[in-house]
Coordinates of C-alpha atoms and ligand atoms in Angstrom, one line a residue:
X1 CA 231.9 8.5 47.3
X2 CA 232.5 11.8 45.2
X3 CA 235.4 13.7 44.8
X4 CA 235.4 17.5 46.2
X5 CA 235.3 18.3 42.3
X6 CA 232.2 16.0 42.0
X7 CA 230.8 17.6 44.5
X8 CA 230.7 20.9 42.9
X9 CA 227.3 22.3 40.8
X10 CA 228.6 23.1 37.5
X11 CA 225.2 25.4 37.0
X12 CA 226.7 27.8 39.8
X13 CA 230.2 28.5 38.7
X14 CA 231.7 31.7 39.7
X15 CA 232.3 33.2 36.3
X16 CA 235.2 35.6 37.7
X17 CA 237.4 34.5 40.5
X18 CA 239.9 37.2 41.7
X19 CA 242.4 36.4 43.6
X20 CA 244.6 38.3 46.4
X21 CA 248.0 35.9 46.2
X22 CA 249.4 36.3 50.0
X23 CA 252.0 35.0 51.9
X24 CA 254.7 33.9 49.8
X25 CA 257.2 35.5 52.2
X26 CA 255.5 33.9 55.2
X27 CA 255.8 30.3 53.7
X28 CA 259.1 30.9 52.9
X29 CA 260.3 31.8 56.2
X30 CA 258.5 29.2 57.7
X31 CA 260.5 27.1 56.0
X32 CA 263.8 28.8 56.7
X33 CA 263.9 30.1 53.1
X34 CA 264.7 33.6 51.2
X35 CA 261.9 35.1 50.2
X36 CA 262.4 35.3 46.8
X37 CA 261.9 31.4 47.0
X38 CA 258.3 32.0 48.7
X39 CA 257.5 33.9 45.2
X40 CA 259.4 31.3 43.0
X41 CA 257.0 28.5 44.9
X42 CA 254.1 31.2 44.7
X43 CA 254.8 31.3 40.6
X44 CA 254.2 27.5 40.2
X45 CA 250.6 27.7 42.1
X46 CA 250.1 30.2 39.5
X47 CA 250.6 27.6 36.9
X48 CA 248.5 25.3 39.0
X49 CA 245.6 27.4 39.7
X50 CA 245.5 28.7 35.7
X51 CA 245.3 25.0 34.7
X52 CA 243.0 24.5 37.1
X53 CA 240.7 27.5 36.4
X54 CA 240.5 26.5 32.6
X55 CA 240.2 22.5 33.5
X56 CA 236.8 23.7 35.5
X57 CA 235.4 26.0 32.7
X58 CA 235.9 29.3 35.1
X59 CA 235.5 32.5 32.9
X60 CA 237.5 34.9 34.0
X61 CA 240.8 34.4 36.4
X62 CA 242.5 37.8 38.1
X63 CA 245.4 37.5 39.7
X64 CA 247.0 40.2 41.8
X65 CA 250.5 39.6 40.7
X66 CA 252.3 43.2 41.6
X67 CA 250.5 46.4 43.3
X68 CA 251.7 49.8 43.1
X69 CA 252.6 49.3 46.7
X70 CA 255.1 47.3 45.8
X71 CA 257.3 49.4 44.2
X72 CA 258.5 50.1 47.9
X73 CA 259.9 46.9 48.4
X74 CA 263.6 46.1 48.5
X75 CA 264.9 46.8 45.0
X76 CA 266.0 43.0 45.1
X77 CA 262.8 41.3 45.6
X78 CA 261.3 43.5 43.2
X79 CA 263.5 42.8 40.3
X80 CA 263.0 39.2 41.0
X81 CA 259.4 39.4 41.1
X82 CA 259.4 40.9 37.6
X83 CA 262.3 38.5 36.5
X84 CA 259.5 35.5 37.9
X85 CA 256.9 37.5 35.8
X86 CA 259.1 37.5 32.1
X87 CA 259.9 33.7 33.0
X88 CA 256.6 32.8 33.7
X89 CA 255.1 34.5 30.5
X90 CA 258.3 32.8 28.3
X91 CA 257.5 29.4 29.9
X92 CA 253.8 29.3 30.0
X93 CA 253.2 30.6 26.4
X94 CA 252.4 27.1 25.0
X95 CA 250.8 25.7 27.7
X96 CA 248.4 28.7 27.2
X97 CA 247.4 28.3 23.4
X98 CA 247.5 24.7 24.4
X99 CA 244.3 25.1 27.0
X100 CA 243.0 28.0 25.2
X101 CA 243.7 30.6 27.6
X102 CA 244.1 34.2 26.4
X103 CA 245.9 36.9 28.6
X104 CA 245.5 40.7 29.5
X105 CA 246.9 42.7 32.1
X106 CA 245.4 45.3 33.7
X107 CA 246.8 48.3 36.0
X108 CA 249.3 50.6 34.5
X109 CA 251.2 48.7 32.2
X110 CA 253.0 51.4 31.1
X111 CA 255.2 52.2 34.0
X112 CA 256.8 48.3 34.0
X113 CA 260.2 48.1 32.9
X114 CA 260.1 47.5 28.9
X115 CA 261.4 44.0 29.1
X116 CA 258.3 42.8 30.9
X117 CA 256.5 45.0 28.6
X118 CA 257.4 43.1 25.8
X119 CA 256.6 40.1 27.3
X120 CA 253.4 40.8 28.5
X121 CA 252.4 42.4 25.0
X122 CA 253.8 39.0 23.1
X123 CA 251.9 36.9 24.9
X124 CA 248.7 39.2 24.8
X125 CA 248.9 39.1 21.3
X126 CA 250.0 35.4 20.6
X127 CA 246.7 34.1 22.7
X128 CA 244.1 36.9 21.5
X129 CA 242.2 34.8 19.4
X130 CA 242.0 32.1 22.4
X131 CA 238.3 31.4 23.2
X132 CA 238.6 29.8 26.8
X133 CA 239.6 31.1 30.6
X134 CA 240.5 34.9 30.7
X135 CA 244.0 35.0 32.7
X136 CA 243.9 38.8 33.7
X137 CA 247.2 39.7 35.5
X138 CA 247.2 42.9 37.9
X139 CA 250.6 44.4 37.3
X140 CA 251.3 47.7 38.6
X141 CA 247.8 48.2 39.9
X142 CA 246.0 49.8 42.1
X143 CA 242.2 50.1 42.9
X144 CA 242.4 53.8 44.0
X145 CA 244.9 54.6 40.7
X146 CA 242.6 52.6 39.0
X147 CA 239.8 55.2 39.6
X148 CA 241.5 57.9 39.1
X149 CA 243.1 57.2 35.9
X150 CA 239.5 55.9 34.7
X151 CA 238.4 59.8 36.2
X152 CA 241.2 61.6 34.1
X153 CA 240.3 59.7 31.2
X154 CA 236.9 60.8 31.9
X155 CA 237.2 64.5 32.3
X156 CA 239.5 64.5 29.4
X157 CA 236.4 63.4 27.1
X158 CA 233.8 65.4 28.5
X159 CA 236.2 68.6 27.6
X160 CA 236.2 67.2 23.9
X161 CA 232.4 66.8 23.9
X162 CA 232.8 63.4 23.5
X163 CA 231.0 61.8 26.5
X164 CA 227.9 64.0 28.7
X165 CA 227.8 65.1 31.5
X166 CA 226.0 63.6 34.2
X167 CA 228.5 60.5 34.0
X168 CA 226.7 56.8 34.8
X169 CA 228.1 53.8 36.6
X170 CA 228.1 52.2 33.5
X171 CA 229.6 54.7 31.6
X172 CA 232.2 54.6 34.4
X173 CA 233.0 51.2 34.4
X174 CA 234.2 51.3 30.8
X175 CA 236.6 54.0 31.4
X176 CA 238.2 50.9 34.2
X177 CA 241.3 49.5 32.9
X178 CA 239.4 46.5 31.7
X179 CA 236.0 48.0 31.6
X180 CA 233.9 45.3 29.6
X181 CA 235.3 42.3 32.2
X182 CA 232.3 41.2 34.2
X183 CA 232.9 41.6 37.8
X184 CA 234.4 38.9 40.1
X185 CA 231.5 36.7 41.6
X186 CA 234.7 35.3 44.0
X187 CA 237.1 36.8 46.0
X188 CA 239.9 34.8 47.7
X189 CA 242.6 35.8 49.2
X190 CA 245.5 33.8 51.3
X191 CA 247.4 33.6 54.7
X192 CA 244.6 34.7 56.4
X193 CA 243.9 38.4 56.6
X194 CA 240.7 40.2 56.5
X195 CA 241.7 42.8 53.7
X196 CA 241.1 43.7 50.0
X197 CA 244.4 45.7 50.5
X198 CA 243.6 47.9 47.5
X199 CA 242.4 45.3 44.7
X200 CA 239.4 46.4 42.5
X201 CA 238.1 48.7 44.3
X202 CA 235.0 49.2 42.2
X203 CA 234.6 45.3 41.1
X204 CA 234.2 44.0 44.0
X205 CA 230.9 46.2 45.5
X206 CA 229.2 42.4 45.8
X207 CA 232.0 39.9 45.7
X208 CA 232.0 37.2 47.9
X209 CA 234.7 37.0 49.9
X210 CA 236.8 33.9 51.1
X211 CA 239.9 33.7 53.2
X212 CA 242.4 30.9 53.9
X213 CA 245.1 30.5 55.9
X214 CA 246.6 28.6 53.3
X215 CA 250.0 30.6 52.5
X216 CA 250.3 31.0 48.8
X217 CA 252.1 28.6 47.7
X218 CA 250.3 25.3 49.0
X219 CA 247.1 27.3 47.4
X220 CA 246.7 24.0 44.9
X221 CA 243.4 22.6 42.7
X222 CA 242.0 20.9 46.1
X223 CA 241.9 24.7 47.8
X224 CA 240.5 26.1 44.9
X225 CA 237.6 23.5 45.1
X226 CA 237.0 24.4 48.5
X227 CA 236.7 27.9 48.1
X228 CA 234.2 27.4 45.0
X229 CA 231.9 24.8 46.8
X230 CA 232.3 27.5 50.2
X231 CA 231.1 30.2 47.6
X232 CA 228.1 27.5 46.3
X233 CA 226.9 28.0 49.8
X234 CA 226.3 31.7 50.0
X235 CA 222.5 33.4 49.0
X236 CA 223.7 36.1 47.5
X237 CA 221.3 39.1 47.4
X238 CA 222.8 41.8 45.9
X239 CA 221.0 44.5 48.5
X240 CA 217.7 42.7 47.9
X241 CA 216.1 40.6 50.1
Ligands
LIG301 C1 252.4 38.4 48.3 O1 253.2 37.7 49.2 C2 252.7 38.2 46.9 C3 253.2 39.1 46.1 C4 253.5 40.5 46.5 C5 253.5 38.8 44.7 C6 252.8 37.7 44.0 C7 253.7 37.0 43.1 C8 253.7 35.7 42.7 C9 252.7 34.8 43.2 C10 254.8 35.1 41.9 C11 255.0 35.6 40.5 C12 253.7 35.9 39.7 C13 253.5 35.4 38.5 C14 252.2 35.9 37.8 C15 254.3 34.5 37.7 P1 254.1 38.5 50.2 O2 255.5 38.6 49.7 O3 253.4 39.8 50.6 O4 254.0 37.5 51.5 P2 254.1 37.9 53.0 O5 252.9 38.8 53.3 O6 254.0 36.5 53.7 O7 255.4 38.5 53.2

């Protein structure tokens, strides 16, 4: 009989998979845990999944790692989720070059503390030259700030006579954070709800969408599998018929 990764038809890959990491808290307290232990767990599916992504030849891998909503968290949790961030980008370095992974960040990079800064841009330049997966880590974003920052920048080269007016989708997509990145062909999103909760707003006009009630955390290989033979399934028309 054939495994679940057998089963899957390497012709119809999702090139981008985005993914909406939920539930960390919710696993932790089920287990009678701090939350910051939810996110600690929720940092080694990220090594997981990664590995995974590159082991099945997937493009592009998003991962919504820190929204500009989160700012309003306890000023505990979120100095531990950037503390998790800086550890994981210290740790994982090798094991990036090592399966030819090459990382960006999108969002506004700017406004993280410099420490994570410095991280980010170390490990940004140390796998640039990596041919493989695209790990692309949403720090500090926002699809609404997103399009407004890509708006600003916009207006701003119009006034210089750079760019014409009328502006085109495709002109407008550049001006994204990450503007040449194809866009996700896969949503997921886990622990269940039925929300994009402010994640690439433009990207995703026809993503497919997949939901789990897997909590973070137990998000491993085998769930990922699932998700990309669910997406095999789906006709997508893109507004044809
Ligand atoms: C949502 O769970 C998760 C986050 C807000 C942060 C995601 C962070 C990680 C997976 C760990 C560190 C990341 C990297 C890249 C090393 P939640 O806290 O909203 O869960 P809940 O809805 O159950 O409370």
């Amino acid at each position: 009989m054939k495994t679940s990764e057998e089963l899957i038809d390497k012709l119809n890959l999702p090139k981008h998979i985005a993914i909406i990491m939920d539930g960390n808290g919710r696993w932790a307290k089920s287990k009678g845990l701090p939350r910051i232990l939810g996110h600690r767990s929720g940092a080694k599916a990220v090594r997981e999944i990664v590995t995974a992504c590159a082991e099945l030849k997937i493009k592009i891998l998003t991962l919504y790692a820190f929204s500009v909503e989160n700012w309003n968290r306890p000023k505990t949790e979120v100095r531990a989720l950037m503390m998790l961030l800086e550890e994981y980008l210290k740790k994982e370095l090798k094991e990036l070059n090592k399966n030819n992974i090459r990382l960006i960040a999108t969002g506004r990079i700017d406004e993280l503390p410099d420490t994570a800064q410095n991280a980010l841009k170390k490990v940004s330049d140390a796998t640039s030259k990596n041919t493989g997966l695209v790990l692309n880590l949403a720090l500090n974003y926002g699809g609404r700030a997103e399009i407004i920052d890509a708006i600003n920048k916009l207006i701003k080269e119009v006034l210089n006579g750079k760019i014409q007016i009328p502006v085109d989708e495709e002109i407008f997509k550049k001006h994204l954070y990450n503007g040449l990145l194809a866009d996700p062909d896969l949503l997921i999103r886990t622990s269940g709800e039925m929300r994009v909760s402010n994640f690439l707003l433009w990207q995703i006009a026809y993503t497919e969408i997949y939901v789990t009630d897997v909590f973070w955390p137990d998000f491993n290989k085998d769930e990922l599998i699932k998700a990309i033979l669910d997406y095999q399934q789906r006709e997508r028309r893109f507004g044809r018929i």
